Structures are given as C-alpha cells and as structure tokens.
Amino acid sequence: MNEGKLFQAGIKYLFILSPLFDALTGFFVLNGFMLEGSLFTPSQIGKFILLIIMLLYVYSEKKEYFVTIVLMCIYVFLLELISFIYYHFSLYGYLISLVYFYKLVFLFCLYFFLSSGISNDKITGQELCRYMIISGLMYSFILITSTLLGISESTYYEGSFGTKGLFSSGNGLSLFLGVCAALALKQLSRKKRTVDFLVFIFLFIAATIVGTKASIVFFIFNSLFFFFFVKWPVKIIISISVVFLIFYFEIDQLLSLVFEVIIERYQKSESLIAFLSSGRDTYYSNALKEYNTDGIRFVRFLFGAGGFVSFRSRSASFLVLDTLERDVLDIFFMYGILGLSFYFFYYIRNIIHLIKSNELYFFSIFTMIFVYSAIAGHVVFNSMSGVTLVIIPLIVLSKHKKDENEDRHGSPQYFI
C-alpha cells in the first residue's frame, strides 16, 4: 500500500470507524459485559489498529517523528518497569499503565500523522473540518437514535435529564460534539447554506443533551457565536424568541430542565474551580499528602512514577487504577515535570501560532479545550475528546499554508 492510500485509510479509520468502535465499547460497558477501564475494549483494539496505520505512514514520510515516538515509548516502558518492580508488582497495573500511556502516544502520533499529511498536501484544513463534522454527525446520530429507542444510559445517575447514548464517557462525548458544532458553525458563517444550518443545529442539540459541564461551556460558546454570525433579521427573530421564552418560563426552570444535575452541583460547590473539578479538591489535597519525594524518590518529581502508581506511596493498596481526573495533576504525578513541560509547551506553542495567525475563533476553541483539560480532565486520556486538542491547531496550520488557496487541480480552495 502506497503512502497516499495508507494516509486515506488512516483518515477514514479515524473519523468514520472510531464512532462505531466507541459505541460498541459503550454498549459492552453499559450492559455489564465489560467494566469501565477494562483492557482490550473494542475502542482500544480499534485505536491500536489505527495507531499501527499512522506509525507506518509517519515512518515512511517523517522518520524523525517516528524516532521521537520510539524514544518516548522506550522511556515510558522503562519507567513503568521500574514502578512495577519498586512499587506495585502487579501485572494488571503494568498493563493498564501502558494503556494510559498508549492514549498519549496515540495523540502524539495523530499530530505527526496529520501534520505530515498537511505538509505533503494529502489533506487540507477544509477537508479536515469536513471529516470532523462527519464524525460528529455519526456520534450524534448514534447518541440520539439510542436515546429515542430507549437503549441509552443517563449521563448522571442522580438526574432525570442528560443522556450519553451508547457511549461510556459523557464528558468526552459532550466536549467532542461541542467542538464539532463549533466547526459546523464556522462553516455556516462561511457558506450560509441551509444544509450547514441543519448540521449545526443537529450537532448543537446532541452536544447539549449530554448535559455535562462541557455541554454548558459549548452551549454558551456556540449560542453567542451563532448570534454573532447570523444576519440582523435573524438576530431580531432570535431575540424576540428568547424574550418570549424568558417571559413564558422562568429562566432557571429552562436551564434546570437541561442541566439539572450540573446546576445542583454548582449550587453546592464552594467556588467555580471546585465546581469544574467536580468537588474533587479533597482528593487532590489527599494526593499531595501521600505524594512522597524523600531521598532517591525525588526522581519521581522529575520523571514521575508511572500511570498505575501516580501519586501513591509504596504503602498504598495497589488494587485498581486511581486517577484524579485533572489532566495537569495526572500528567505531573504519572510523568513528572518532564511530562508536564511537554503538556504546557504544546499549548503555548500552538497558542502563539493562533495569535500570530489572528485566529480568534480557533484560539477561543483551543483555549477552552485546554482549560477544561487542565481543570476538569477527560481530554488527554480520552481518545475521543483528545482528538480535538490535536486537530484545532492543525486546521489553522493548514489554512496558512501558502498553497492553501488552490486545490490539487488548480481551482480556488476556500477555507471554511
């Protein structure tokens, strides 16, 4: 298989088959055939096949990227082996640590894979956006269809509203769909077609009915920008409709209907940060108390103690994986200052590029994803929502290639 066919296979696998694998995993988990966090789920197997495809392409096109990934893998394999011997001596712990690291490798490889494709003119920003929207439509269709058929799962057990369909992660799903809706809104603002309006509304509704904190964030973001992008006659109609709804219903009743559990949790939270972290501040403080860097253990401050050990000491009971679901802390405890430096370097590097490119819209989306990742988690270690952290800056990178305005046949190429 040549590089072009290999790249196209990877693209179709990523955007078309991934929703099916994720839905199958969710179906198994929600029906008790698998436990959440199990090894060898359909999603893991599917993403592993995709990873092999991407690695083959990266090796053929950018060997320096391939060497970077190999060095990362060697480093973490050794780190996890040392943790296995020194801390927990659990085969399950070693394997689940590699699964968590594999999620990071997947995102690195995805970035190298797509950036190589952009550099070699195998994909444009317009095509990348279109694939993201198509993938979002597939996730939304599965979500809404399973909900209407009554075979879906509630996002939160304590609430009556909020559905995640057949998917196991409501947080990752809502963030992914929120970003897809934002991309569809950008396309609507550019082309102003009826079909683009319908696509945006469908994605907007799907992202909202999941009913998570990410749903609220993108509900506000997409609503504001939709109002900003549309023409004045539509703005007048929207304004009248909103005023009517406010008078007909009390606004808190409207919001409570959709975000029942989230609003209740916010009311009980001491601060916005505590709310976004889902009240896990106690877990964070306990983790810091248990975190031990005395003597030779100081090296874990620099390099971490691996995914399974994370913040725990040698005296801990290593029975299950224990994460804090805040990407900043999880990366630090797992991979030390070295891993955290890569995390912030990636954000700062891309933010500088977005600012220089004068891309306020994409800057806003990327910043929201990163801040949500840092405070509330469910991004870096979630292969569904983690894709958004990679693709948004690459869309802008593709847009500003000097030959972006012409397609492969010499006709005008318009960015959405």
PDB file of N, CA, C and O in Angstrom, residues 236-301:
ATOM      1  N   ILE A 236     -33.000  39.547  15.174  1.00  0.00           N
ATOM      2  CA  ILE A 236     -34.240  40.093  15.746  1.00  0.00           C
ATOM      3  C   ILE A 236     -35.198  38.971  16.115  1.00  0.00           C
ATOM      4  O   ILE A 236     -35.795  38.956  17.204  1.00  0.00           O
ATOM      5  N   ILE A 237     -35.318  37.986  15.212  1.00  0.00           N
ATOM      6  CA  ILE A 237     -36.197  36.847  15.472  1.00  0.00           C
ATOM      7  C   ILE A 237     -35.718  36.069  16.696  1.00  0.00           C
ATOM      8  O   ILE A 237     -36.518  35.688  17.574  1.00  0.00           O
ATOM      9  N   ILE A 238     -34.401  35.836  16.779  1.00  0.00           N
ATOM     10  CA  ILE A 238     -33.840  35.101  17.920  1.00  0.00           C
ATOM     11  C   ILE A 238     -34.079  35.874  19.209  1.00  0.00           C
ATOM     12  O   ILE A 238     -34.472  35.303  20.229  1.00  0.00           O
ATOM     13  N   SER A 239     -33.837  37.165  19.172  1.00  0.00           N
ATOM     14  CA  SER A 239     -34.007  37.990  20.376  1.00  0.00           C
ATOM     15  C   SER A 239     -35.453  37.955  20.863  1.00  0.00           C
ATOM     16  O   SER A 239     -35.722  37.804  22.064  1.00  0.00           O
ATOM     17  N   ILE A 240     -36.405  38.082  19.935  1.00  0.00           N
ATOM     18  CA  ILE A 240     -37.819  38.036  20.312  1.00  0.00           C
ATOM     19  C   ILE A 240     -38.165  36.664  20.896  1.00  0.00           C
ATOM     20  O   ILE A 240     -38.889  36.566  21.904  1.00  0.00           O
ATOM     21  N   SER A 241     -37.626  35.605  20.283  1.00  0.00           N
ATOM     22  CA  SER A 241     -37.907  34.246  20.764  1.00  0.00           C
ATOM     23  C   SER A 241     -37.359  34.046  22.167  1.00  0.00           C
ATOM     24  O   SER A 241     -38.021  33.463  23.030  1.00  0.00           O
ATOM     25  N   VAL A 242     -36.134  34.533  22.422  1.00  0.00           N
ATOM     26  CA  VAL A 242     -35.526  34.382  23.745  1.00  0.00           C
ATOM     27  C   VAL A 242     -36.324  35.145  24.797  1.00  0.00           C
ATOM     28  O   VAL A 242     -36.592  34.645  25.891  1.00  0.00           O
ATOM     29  N   VAL A 243     -36.718  36.381  24.456  1.00  0.00           N
ATOM     30  CA  VAL A 243     -37.516  37.180  25.399  1.00  0.00           C
ATOM     31  C   VAL A 243     -38.844  36.481  25.699  1.00  0.00           C
ATOM     32  O   VAL A 243     -39.288  36.417  26.851  1.00  0.00           O
ATOM     33  N   PHE A 244     -39.471  35.921  24.669  1.00  0.00           N
ATOM     34  CA  PHE A 244     -40.727  35.198  24.857  1.00  0.00           C
ATOM     35  C   PHE A 244     -40.539  34.008  25.798  1.00  0.00           C
ATOM     36  O   PHE A 244     -41.354  33.784  26.714  1.00  0.00           O
ATOM     37  N   LEU A 245     -39.469  33.251  25.575  1.00  0.00           N
ATOM     38  CA  LEU A 245     -39.215  32.082  26.423  1.00  0.00           C
ATOM     39  C   LEU A 245     -38.966  32.484  27.871  1.00  0.00           C
ATOM     40  O   LEU A 245     -39.422  31.818  28.807  1.00  0.00           O
ATOM     41  N   ILE A 246     -38.239  33.598  28.058  1.00  0.00           N
ATOM     42  CA  ILE A 246     -37.953  34.062  29.413  1.00  0.00           C
ATOM     43  C   ILE A 246     -39.236  34.467  30.127  1.00  0.00           C
ATOM     44  O   ILE A 246     -39.426  34.208  31.319  1.00  0.00           O
ATOM     45  N   PHE A 247     -40.147  35.121  29.388  1.00  0.00           N
ATOM     46  CA  PHE A 247     -41.416  35.520  29.999  1.00  0.00           C
ATOM     47  C   PHE A 247     -42.344  34.329  30.210  1.00  0.00           C
ATOM     48  O   PHE A 247     -43.098  34.276  31.182  1.00  0.00           O
ATOM     49  N   TYR A 248     -42.300  33.379  29.275  1.00  0.00           N
ATOM     50  CA  TYR A 248     -43.213  32.244  29.368  1.00  0.00           C
ATOM     51  C   TYR A 248     -42.759  31.254  30.443  1.00  0.00           C
ATOM     52  O   TYR A 248     -43.575  30.703  31.170  1.00  0.00           O
ATOM     53  N   PHE A 249     -41.461  31.031  30.501  1.00  0.00           N
ATOM     54  CA  PHE A 249     -40.892  30.180  31.542  1.00  0.00           C
ATOM     55  C   PHE A 249     -39.947  31.024  32.373  1.00  0.00           C
ATOM     56  O   PHE A 249     -39.396  32.008  31.896  1.00  0.00           O
ATOM     57  N   GLU A 250     -39.704  30.614  33.587  1.00  0.00           N
ATOM     58  CA  GLU A 250     -38.629  31.231  34.349  1.00  0.00           C
ATOM     59  C   GLU A 250     -37.323  30.643  33.853  1.00  0.00           C
ATOM     60  O   GLU A 250     -37.213  29.449  33.634  1.00  0.00           O
ATOM     61  N   ILE A 251     -36.319  31.523  33.682  1.00  0.00           N
ATOM     62  CA  ILE A 251     -35.074  31.104  33.043  1.00  0.00           C
ATOM     63  C   ILE A 251     -34.393  29.980  33.795  1.00  0.00           C
ATOM     64  O   ILE A 251     -33.774  29.086  33.217  1.00  0.00           O
ATOM     65  N   ASP A 252     -34.509  29.999  35.141  1.00  0.00           N
ATOM     66  CA  ASP A 252     -33.857  28.930  35.904  1.00  0.00           C
ATOM     67  C   ASP A 252     -34.536  27.584  35.666  1.00  0.00           C
ATOM     68  O   ASP A 252     -33.901  26.527  35.727  1.00  0.00           O
ATOM     69  N   GLN A 253     -35.848  27.615  35.361  1.00  0.00           N
ATOM     70  CA  GLN A 253     -36.538  26.374  35.043  1.00  0.00           C
ATOM     71  C   GLN A 253     -36.076  25.811  33.709  1.00  0.00           C
ATOM     72  O   GLN A 253     -35.934  24.603  33.552  1.00  0.00           O
ATOM     73  N   LEU A 254     -35.831  26.715  32.739  1.00  0.00           N
ATOM     74  CA  LEU A 254     -35.335  26.269  31.439  1.00  0.00           C
ATOM     75  C   LEU A 254     -33.965  25.608  31.572  1.00  0.00           C
ATOM     76  O   LEU A 254     -33.715  24.528  31.038  1.00  0.00           O
ATOM     77  N   LEU A 255     -33.083  26.275  32.302  1.00  0.00           N
ATOM     78  CA  LEU A 255     -31.735  25.735  32.465  1.00  0.00           C
ATOM     79  C   LEU A 255     -31.736  24.465  33.300  1.00  0.00           C
ATOM     80  O   LEU A 255     -31.012  23.520  33.007  1.00  0.00           O
ATOM     81  N   SER A 256     -32.576  24.455  34.323  1.00  0.00           N
ATOM     82  CA  SER A 256     -32.632  23.274  35.194  1.00  0.00           C
ATOM     83  C   SER A 256     -33.153  22.059  34.448  1.00  0.00           C
ATOM     84  O   SER A 256     -32.779  20.922  34.749  1.00  0.00           O
ATOM     85  N   LEU A 257     -34.009  22.279  33.464  1.00  0.00           N
ATOM     86  CA  LEU A 257     -34.548  21.163  32.689  1.00  0.00           C
ATOM     87  C   LEU A 257     -33.431  20.419  31.962  1.00  0.00           C
ATOM     88  O   LEU A 257     -33.406  19.189  31.927  1.00  0.00           O
ATOM     89  N   VAL A 258     -32.467  21.183  31.412  1.00  0.00           N
ATOM     90  CA  VAL A 258     -31.407  20.582  30.610  1.00  0.00           C
ATOM     91  C   VAL A 258     -30.203  20.192  31.474  1.00  0.00           C
ATOM     92  O   VAL A 258     -29.636  19.112  31.317  1.00  0.00           O
ATOM     93  N   PHE A 259     -29.823  21.085  32.382  1.00  0.00           N
ATOM     94  CA  PHE A 259     -28.609  20.872  33.162  1.00  0.00           C
ATOM     95  C   PHE A 259     -28.928  20.675  34.644  1.00  0.00           C
ATOM     96  O   PHE A 259     -28.299  21.270  35.525  1.00  0.00           O
ATOM     97  N   GLU A 260     -29.881  19.833  34.906  1.00  0.00           N
ATOM     98  CA  GLU A 260     -30.391  19.620  36.255  1.00  0.00           C
ATOM     99  C   GLU A 260     -29.293  19.271  37.253  1.00  0.00           C
ATOM    100  O   GLU A 260     -29.127  19.923  38.289  1.00  0.00           O
ATOM    101  N   VAL A 261     -28.536  18.217  36.955  1.00  0.00           N
ATOM    102  CA  VAL A 261     -27.510  17.746  37.889  1.00  0.00           C
ATOM    103  C   VAL A 261     -26.371  18.749  38.002  1.00  0.00           C
ATOM    104  O   VAL A 261     -25.878  19.023  39.099  1.00  0.00           O
ATOM    105  N   ILE A 262     -25.960  19.312  36.867  1.00  0.00           N
ATOM    106  CA  ILE A 262     -24.837  20.245  36.861  1.00  0.00           C
ATOM    107  C   ILE A 262     -25.160  21.485  37.696  1.00  0.00           C
ATOM    108  O   ILE A 262     -24.333  21.957  38.481  1.00  0.00           O
ATOM    109  N   ILE A 263     -26.368  22.025  37.539  1.00  0.00           N
ATOM    110  CA  ILE A 263     -26.757  23.213  38.300  1.00  0.00           C
ATOM    111  C   ILE A 263     -26.815  22.899  39.792  1.00  0.00           C
ATOM    112  O   ILE A 263     -26.376  23.695  40.635  1.00  0.00           O
ATOM    113  N   GLU A 264     -27.340  21.734  40.117  1.00  0.00           N
ATOM    114  CA  GLU A 264     -27.405  21.334  41.529  1.00  0.00           C
ATOM    115  C   GLU A 264     -26.003  21.221  42.127  1.00  0.00           C
ATOM    116  O   GLU A 264     -25.758  21.658  43.255  1.00  0.00           O
ATOM    117  N   ARG A 265     -25.068  20.659  41.356  1.00  0.00           N
ATOM    118  CA  ARG A 265     -23.700  20.541  41.842  1.00  0.00           C
ATOM    119  C   ARG A 265     -23.035  21.900  41.974  1.00  0.00           C
ATOM    120  O   ARG A 265     -22.258  22.136  42.899  1.00  0.00           O
ATOM    121  N   TYR A 266     -23.347  22.815  41.035  1.00  0.00           N
ATOM    122  CA  TYR A 266     -22.772  24.161  41.117  1.00  0.00           C
ATOM    123  C   TYR A 266     -23.258  24.881  42.368  1.00  0.00           C
ATOM    124  O   TYR A 266     -22.488  25.567  43.051  1.00  0.00           O
ATOM    125  N   GLN A 267     -24.537  24.725  42.674  1.00  0.00           N
ATOM    126  CA  GLN A 267     -25.103  25.379  43.858  1.00  0.00           C
ATOM    127  C   GLN A 267     -24.472  24.871  45.151  1.00  0.00           C
ATOM    128  O   GLN A 267     -24.384  25.592  46.138  1.00  0.00           O
ATOM    129  N   LYS A 268     -24.022  23.627  45.135  1.00  0.00           N
ATOM    130  CA  LYS A 268     -23.409  23.041  46.328  1.00  0.00           C
ATOM    131  C   LYS A 268     -21.907  23.282  46.401  1.00  0.00           C
ATOM    132  O   LYS A 268     -21.280  22.999  47.421  1.00  0.00           O
ATOM    133  N   SER A 269     -21.310  23.787  45.303  1.00  0.00           N
ATOM    134  CA  SER A 269     -19.863  23.988  45.255  1.00  0.00           C
ATOM    135  C   SER A 269     -19.464  25.281  45.947  1.00  0.00           C
ATOM    136  O   SER A 269     -20.210  26.267  45.949  1.00  0.00           O
ATOM    137  N   GLU A 270     -18.276  25.287  46.513  1.00  0.00           N
ATOM    138  CA  GLU A 270     -17.781  26.462  47.214  1.00  0.00           C
ATOM    139  C   GLU A 270     -17.244  27.523  46.261  1.00  0.00           C
ATOM    140  O   GLU A 270     -17.216  28.699  46.587  1.00  0.00           O
ATOM    141  N   SER A 271     -16.776  27.089  45.081  1.00  0.00           N
ATOM    142  CA  SER A 271     -16.207  28.025  44.110  1.00  0.00           C
ATOM    143  C   SER A 271     -16.351  27.455  42.711  1.00  0.00           C
ATOM    144  O   SER A 271     -16.710  26.279  42.536  1.00  0.00           O
ATOM    145  N   LEU A 272     -16.033  28.291  41.713  1.00  0.00           N
ATOM    146  CA  LEU A 272     -16.115  27.845  40.329  1.00  0.00           C
ATOM    147  C   LEU A 272     -15.100  26.737  40.058  1.00  0.00           C
ATOM    148  O   LEU A 272     -15.398  25.758  39.373  1.00  0.00           O
ATOM    149  N   ILE A 273     -13.883  26.879  40.618  1.00  0.00           N
ATOM    150  CA  ILE A 273     -12.850  25.861  40.423  1.00  0.00           C
ATOM    151  C   ILE A 273     -13.289  24.542  41.048  1.00  0.00           C
ATOM    152  O   ILE A 273     -13.111  23.469  40.451  1.00  0.00           O
ATOM    153  N   ALA A 274     -13.871  24.615  42.232  1.00  0.00           N
ATOM    154  CA  ALA A 274     -14.352  23.393  42.889  1.00  0.00           C
ATOM    155  C   ALA A 274     -15.460  22.744  42.072  1.00  0.00           C
ATOM    156  O   ALA A 274     -15.540  21.518  41.978  1.00  0.00           O
ATOM    157  N   PHE A 275     -16.302  23.588  41.466  1.00  0.00           N
ATOM    158  CA  PHE A 275     -17.374  23.056  40.619  1.00  0.00           C
ATOM    159  C   PHE A 275     -16.812  22.363  39.384  1.00  0.00           C
ATOM    160  O   PHE A 275     -17.205  21.244  39.042  1.00  0.00           O
ATOM    161  N   LEU A 276     -15.868  23.018  38.694  1.00  0.00           N
ATOM    162  CA  LEU A 276     -15.297  22.439  37.486  1.00  0.00           C
ATOM    163  C   LEU A 276     -14.529  21.156  37.766  1.00  0.00           C
ATOM    164  O   LEU A 276     -14.472  20.251  36.937  1.00  0.00           O
ATOM    165  N   SER A 277     -13.947  21.067  38.950  1.00  0.00           N
ATOM    166  CA  SER A 277     -13.211  19.858  39.318  1.00  0.00           C
ATOM    167  C   SER A 277     -14.109  18.821  39.968  1.00  0.00           C
ATOM    168  O   SER A 277     -13.630  17.822  40.501  1.00  0.00           O
ATOM    169  N   SER A 278     -15.444  19.079  39.924  1.00  0.00           N
ATOM    170  CA  SER A 278     -16.446  18.139  40.450  1.00  0.00           C
ATOM    171  C   SER A 278     -16.236  17.830  41.920  1.00  0.00           C
ATOM    172  O   SER A 278     -16.446  16.693  42.371  1.00  0.00           O
ATOM    173  N   GLY A 279     -15.824  18.816  42.672  1.00  0.00           N
ATOM    174  CA  GLY A 279     -15.700  18.633  44.111  1.00  0.00           C
ATOM    175  C   GLY A 279     -14.590  17.689  44.514  1.00  0.00           C
ATOM    176  O   GLY A 279     -14.619  17.120  45.608  1.00  0.00           O
ATOM    177  N   ARG A 280     -13.574  17.527  43.659  1.00  0.00           N
ATOM    178  CA  ARG A 280     -12.503  16.584  43.968  1.00  0.00           C
ATOM    179  C   ARG A 280     -11.340  17.243  44.715  1.00  0.00           C
ATOM    180  O   ARG A 280     -10.261  16.651  44.814  1.00  0.00           O
ATOM    181  N   ASP A 281     -11.526  18.455  45.221  1.00  0.00           N
ATOM    182  CA  ASP A 281     -10.432  19.160  45.895  1.00  0.00           C
ATOM    183  C   ASP A 281      -9.872  18.353  47.059  1.00  0.00           C
ATOM    184  O   ASP A 281      -8.664  18.381  47.321  1.00  0.00           O
ATOM    185  N   THR A 282     -10.747  17.634  47.747  1.00  0.00           N
ATOM    186  CA  THR A 282     -10.285  16.798  48.852  1.00  0.00           C
ATOM    187  C   THR A 282      -9.362  15.697  48.349  1.00  0.00           C
ATOM    188  O   THR A 282      -8.339  15.388  48.965  1.00  0.00           O
ATOM    189  N   TYR A 283      -9.711  15.109  47.205  1.00  0.00           N
ATOM    190  CA  TYR A 283      -8.864  14.079  46.613  1.00  0.00           C
ATOM    191  C   TYR A 283      -7.499  14.647  46.261  1.00  0.00           C
ATOM    192  O   TYR A 283      -6.468  13.993  46.460  1.00  0.00           O
ATOM    193  N   TYR A 284      -7.480  15.876  45.728  1.00  0.00           N
ATOM    194  CA  TYR A 284      -6.217  16.484  45.327  1.00  0.00           C
ATOM    195  C   TYR A 284      -5.330  16.740  46.540  1.00  0.00           C
ATOM    196  O   TYR A 284      -4.124  16.469  46.508  1.00  0.00           O
ATOM    197  N   SER A 285      -5.915  17.268  47.602  1.00  0.00           N
ATOM    198  CA  SER A 285      -5.116  17.550  48.802  1.00  0.00           C
ATOM    199  C   SER A 285      -4.608  16.262  49.437  1.00  0.00           C
ATOM    200  O   SER A 285      -3.465  16.196  49.906  1.00  0.00           O
ATOM    201  N   ASN A 286      -5.445  15.210  49.420  1.00  0.00           N
ATOM    202  CA  ASN A 286      -5.003  13.910  49.953  1.00  0.00           C
ATOM    203  C   ASN A 286      -3.889  13.321  49.099  1.00  0.00           C
ATOM    204  O   ASN A 286      -2.959  12.691  49.620  1.00  0.00           O
ATOM    205  N   ALA A 287      -3.995  13.523  47.790  1.00  0.00           N
ATOM    206  CA  ALA A 287      -2.953  13.007  46.887  1.00  0.00           C
ATOM    207  C   ALA A 287      -1.618  13.690  47.165  1.00  0.00           C
ATOM    208  O   ALA A 287      -0.567  13.043  47.196  1.00  0.00           O
ATOM    209  N   LEU A 288      -1.652  15.000  47.390  1.00  0.00           N
ATOM    210  CA  LEU A 288      -0.422  15.737  47.682  1.00  0.00           C
ATOM    211  C   LEU A 288       0.182  15.287  49.004  1.00  0.00           C
ATOM    212  O   LEU A 288       1.407  15.246  49.157  1.00  0.00           O
ATOM    213  N   LYS A 289      -0.662  14.935  49.970  1.00  0.00           N
ATOM    214  CA  LYS A 289      -0.155  14.451  51.260  1.00  0.00           C
ATOM    215  C   LYS A 289       0.526  13.090  51.100  1.00  0.00           C
ATOM    216  O   LYS A 289       1.511  12.791  51.768  1.00  0.00           O
ATOM    217  N   GLU A 290      -0.023  12.250  50.228  1.00  0.00           N
ATOM    218  CA  GLU A 290       0.528  10.910  50.043  1.00  0.00           C
ATOM    219  C   GLU A 290       1.759  10.916  49.151  1.00  0.00           C
ATOM    220  O   GLU A 290       2.598  10.017  49.234  1.00  0.00           O
ATOM    221  N   TYR A 291       1.882  11.920  48.323  1.00  0.00           N
ATOM    222  CA  TYR A 291       2.981  12.016  47.360  1.00  0.00           C
ATOM    223  C   TYR A 291       4.298  12.143  48.100  1.00  0.00           C
ATOM    224  O   TYR A 291       4.510  13.077  48.876  1.00  0.00           O
ATOM    225  N   ASN A 292       5.216  11.216  47.877  1.00  0.00           N
ATOM    226  CA  ASN A 292       6.459  11.137  48.641  1.00  0.00           C
ATOM    227  C   ASN A 292       7.656  11.286  47.713  1.00  0.00           C
ATOM    228  O   ASN A 292       7.849  10.485  46.796  1.00  0.00           O
ATOM    229  N   THR A 293       8.478  12.324  47.942  1.00  0.00           N
ATOM    230  CA  THR A 293       9.677  12.546  47.122  1.00  0.00           C
ATOM    231  C   THR A 293      10.932  12.576  47.990  1.00  0.00           C
ATOM    232  O   THR A 293      11.939  13.183  47.616  1.00  0.00           O
ATOM    233  N   ASP A 294      10.897  11.926  49.159  1.00  0.00           N
ATOM    234  CA  ASP A 294      12.050  11.921  50.051  1.00  0.00           C
ATOM    235  C   ASP A 294      13.190  11.097  49.452  1.00  0.00           C
ATOM    236  O   ASP A 294      12.967  10.038  48.845  1.00  0.00           O
ATOM    237  N   GLY A 295      14.413  11.566  49.674  1.00  0.00           N
ATOM    238  CA  GLY A 295      15.585  10.810  49.256  1.00  0.00           C
ATOM    239  C   GLY A 295      15.632  10.571  47.765  1.00  0.00           C
ATOM    240  O   GLY A 295      15.387  11.465  46.947  1.00  0.00           O
ATOM    241  N   ILE A 296      15.908   9.328  47.402  1.00  0.00           N
ATOM    242  CA  ILE A 296      16.036   8.969  45.999  1.00  0.00           C
ATOM    243  C   ILE A 296      14.713   9.076  45.251  1.00  0.00           C
ATOM    244  O   ILE A 296      14.662   9.150  44.025  1.00  0.00           O
ATOM    245  N   ARG A 297      13.613   9.084  46.027  1.00  0.00           N
ATOM    246  CA  ARG A 297      12.294   9.194  45.394  1.00  0.00           C
ATOM    247  C   ARG A 297      12.089  10.558  44.748  1.00  0.00           C
ATOM    248  O   ARG A 297      11.097  10.788  44.066  1.00  0.00           O
ATOM    249  N   PHE A 298      13.037  11.477  44.956  1.00  0.00           N
ATOM    250  CA  PHE A 298      12.936  12.792  44.329  1.00  0.00           C
ATOM    251  C   PHE A 298      12.913  12.676  42.807  1.00  0.00           C
ATOM    252  O   PHE A 298      12.371  13.552  42.123  1.00  0.00           O
ATOM    253  N   VAL A 299      13.455  11.588  42.265  1.00  0.00           N
ATOM    254  CA  VAL A 299      13.469  11.424  40.801  1.00  0.00           C
ATOM    255  C   VAL A 299      12.052  11.348  40.238  1.00  0.00           C
ATOM    256  O   VAL A 299      11.825  11.683  39.075  1.00  0.00           O
ATOM    257  N   ARG A 300      11.080  10.923  41.072  1.00  0.00           N
ATOM    258  CA  ARG A 300       9.704  10.863  40.565  1.00  0.00           C
ATOM    259  C   ARG A 300       9.151  12.257  40.336  1.00  0.00           C
ATOM    260  O   ARG A 300       8.227  12.445  39.550  1.00  0.00           O
ATOM    261  N   PHE A 301       9.701  13.268  41.047  1.00  0.00           N
ATOM    262  CA  PHE A 301       9.305  14.650  40.788  1.00  0.00           C
ATOM    263  C   PHE A 301       9.700  15.050  39.372  1.00  0.00           C
ATOM    264  O   PHE A 301       8.976  15.787  38.698  1.00  0.00           O
TER     265      PHE A 301
END
